[in-house]
Amino acid sequence: AQTVTQSQPEMSVQEAETVTLSCTYDTSENNYYLFWYKQPPSRQMILVIRQEAYKQQNATENRFSVNFQKAAKSFSLKISDSQLGDTAMYFCAFMQNSGGSNYKLTFGKGTLLTVNP
Amino acid sequence: SQTIHQWPATLVQPVGSPLSLECTVEGTSNPNLYWYRQAAGRGLQLLFYSVGIGQISSEVPQNLSASRPQDRQFILSSKKLLLSDSGFYLCAWSPIRSGGLDTQYFGPGTRLTVL
């Protein structure tokens, strides 16, 4: 079974500084996607960034970037210039074909990030 | 642009009562649809997914069921709620593309409390 591990239950960072959230995953497949989702206090799950496994270049979205190490099965999220609005639970997620038409998202347990003023 | 709606936003129900949660998607056709549950302090667990009208697959055996009566409507139901059904329910959609891998986009969720 595919697993996603986020080893940091909680983290904190000062406003304007940089923080990195860790994620590792386990799969024997070669074709898959990786995601970081953000869940603020409203609890809506918001996509932060997506990485396709076949792409060697790390994905970036404004202040958010990833360090994708395919051989090590590692997928970390770096948040630059942290803002108070970045305070949220961050989930790492993994998607591959689970059979037929099912493309299942498997989530880690999350990292609660607090940005302090 | 595409939007996804869920209602109700909050629901408090007694044990043994029925349940119906609704999810609708606008701005796209023939999406894949998903129901997830998030227990307190945990990640998301996939409950059901659907690739078309009337096509439902269950990931976890339980007293919940799902239906897709229309292309962009997905309903989560129960005949008799259990205390363990309490949680935060999220609906998600993804486009059907060649290869199948794609982003899932989530609705605002329904907080269900069973007393």
XYZ file of C-alpha atoms in Angstrom, chain B residues 3-112:
110
model
C -16.713 25.887 -8.627
C -17.780 23.213 -6.205
C -20.527 23.598 -3.624
C -21.422 21.551 -0.585
C -24.367 21.786 1.743
C -25.180 21.980 4.449
C -22.057 23.571 5.907
C -22.825 22.284 9.391
C -25.136 19.523 10.573
C -25.982 18.106 13.998
C -27.924 14.847 13.908
C -29.024 12.290 16.518
C -27.782 8.726 16.401
C -29.997 6.578 14.197
C -31.253 9.430 12.027
C -30.791 9.538 8.234
C -28.221 11.649 6.428
C -28.018 13.371 3.077
C -25.085 15.569 2.079
C -25.012 17.150 -1.340
C -22.181 18.231 -3.600
C -22.507 19.995 -6.945
C -19.909 21.153 -9.438
C -20.307 24.018 -11.897
C -18.337 24.946 -14.971
C -17.237 21.497 -16.109
C -18.720 18.363 -17.610
C -18.298 14.702 -16.750
C -15.947 15.218 -13.805
C -14.640 12.506 -11.530
C -16.226 13.040 -8.118
C -15.017 11.998 -4.677
C -16.216 11.911 -1.067
C -13.628 12.111 1.710
C -13.944 12.089 5.495
C -11.560 13.809 7.847
C -11.676 12.756 11.486
C -10.393 15.179 14.110
C -6.615 15.622 13.902
C -6.224 13.273 10.952
C -5.694 13.296 7.215
C -8.359 12.542 4.676
C -9.824 9.133 4.013
C -11.429 8.404 0.632
C -14.950 7.027 1.019
C -16.402 6.911 -2.505
C -15.538 7.943 -6.019
C -17.541 8.182 -9.231
C -16.456 8.358 -12.856
C -19.957 8.892 -14.252
C -23.715 8.974 -13.605
C -24.762 5.962 -11.588
C -21.180 4.681 -11.279
C -20.073 4.512 -7.655
C -17.088 2.758 -6.151
C -16.636 2.323 -2.420
C -13.261 2.434 -0.745
C -14.267 1.714 2.840
C -17.130 -0.578 3.936
C -19.449 1.291 6.297
C -23.033 2.352 6.784
C -22.668 5.216 4.314
C -23.632 5.157 0.639
C -23.193 7.492 -2.309
C -25.183 8.257 -5.423
C -24.667 10.310 -8.553
C -28.082 11.083 -10.040
C -26.779 13.794 -12.356
C -23.468 14.469 -14.079
C -22.368 17.157 -11.627
C -24.210 16.067 -8.484
C -22.847 13.709 -5.858
C -24.791 12.716 -2.741
C -23.602 11.034 0.441
C -26.274 9.241 2.451
C -26.933 7.083 5.437
C -30.087 5.366 6.645
C -28.989 5.352 10.311
C -26.138 7.462 11.600
C -23.600 6.164 14.116
C -21.548 8.192 16.570
C -18.461 7.210 14.585
C -19.863 8.982 11.506
C -19.028 12.354 13.054
C -16.379 14.247 11.130
C -15.670 16.695 8.371
C -16.842 15.568 4.931
C -15.205 16.918 1.837
C -16.323 16.533 -1.741
C -13.779 16.862 -4.544
C -13.760 16.839 -8.317
C -11.139 16.254 -10.970
C -11.271 16.508 -14.744
C -11.267 13.314 -16.793
C -8.156 13.482 -18.916
C -6.121 11.031 -20.874
C -3.972 9.094 -18.419
C -6.212 9.916 -15.487
C -3.727 11.635 -13.201
C -4.888 15.129 -12.387
C -5.490 17.550 -9.557
C -8.456 17.088 -7.240
C -10.218 20.293 -6.197
C -12.102 20.359 -2.945
C -15.344 21.913 -1.794
C -15.781 23.870 1.456
C -16.845 20.785 3.413
C -19.628 19.780 5.803
C -19.043 19.438 9.510
C -21.219 16.582 10.810
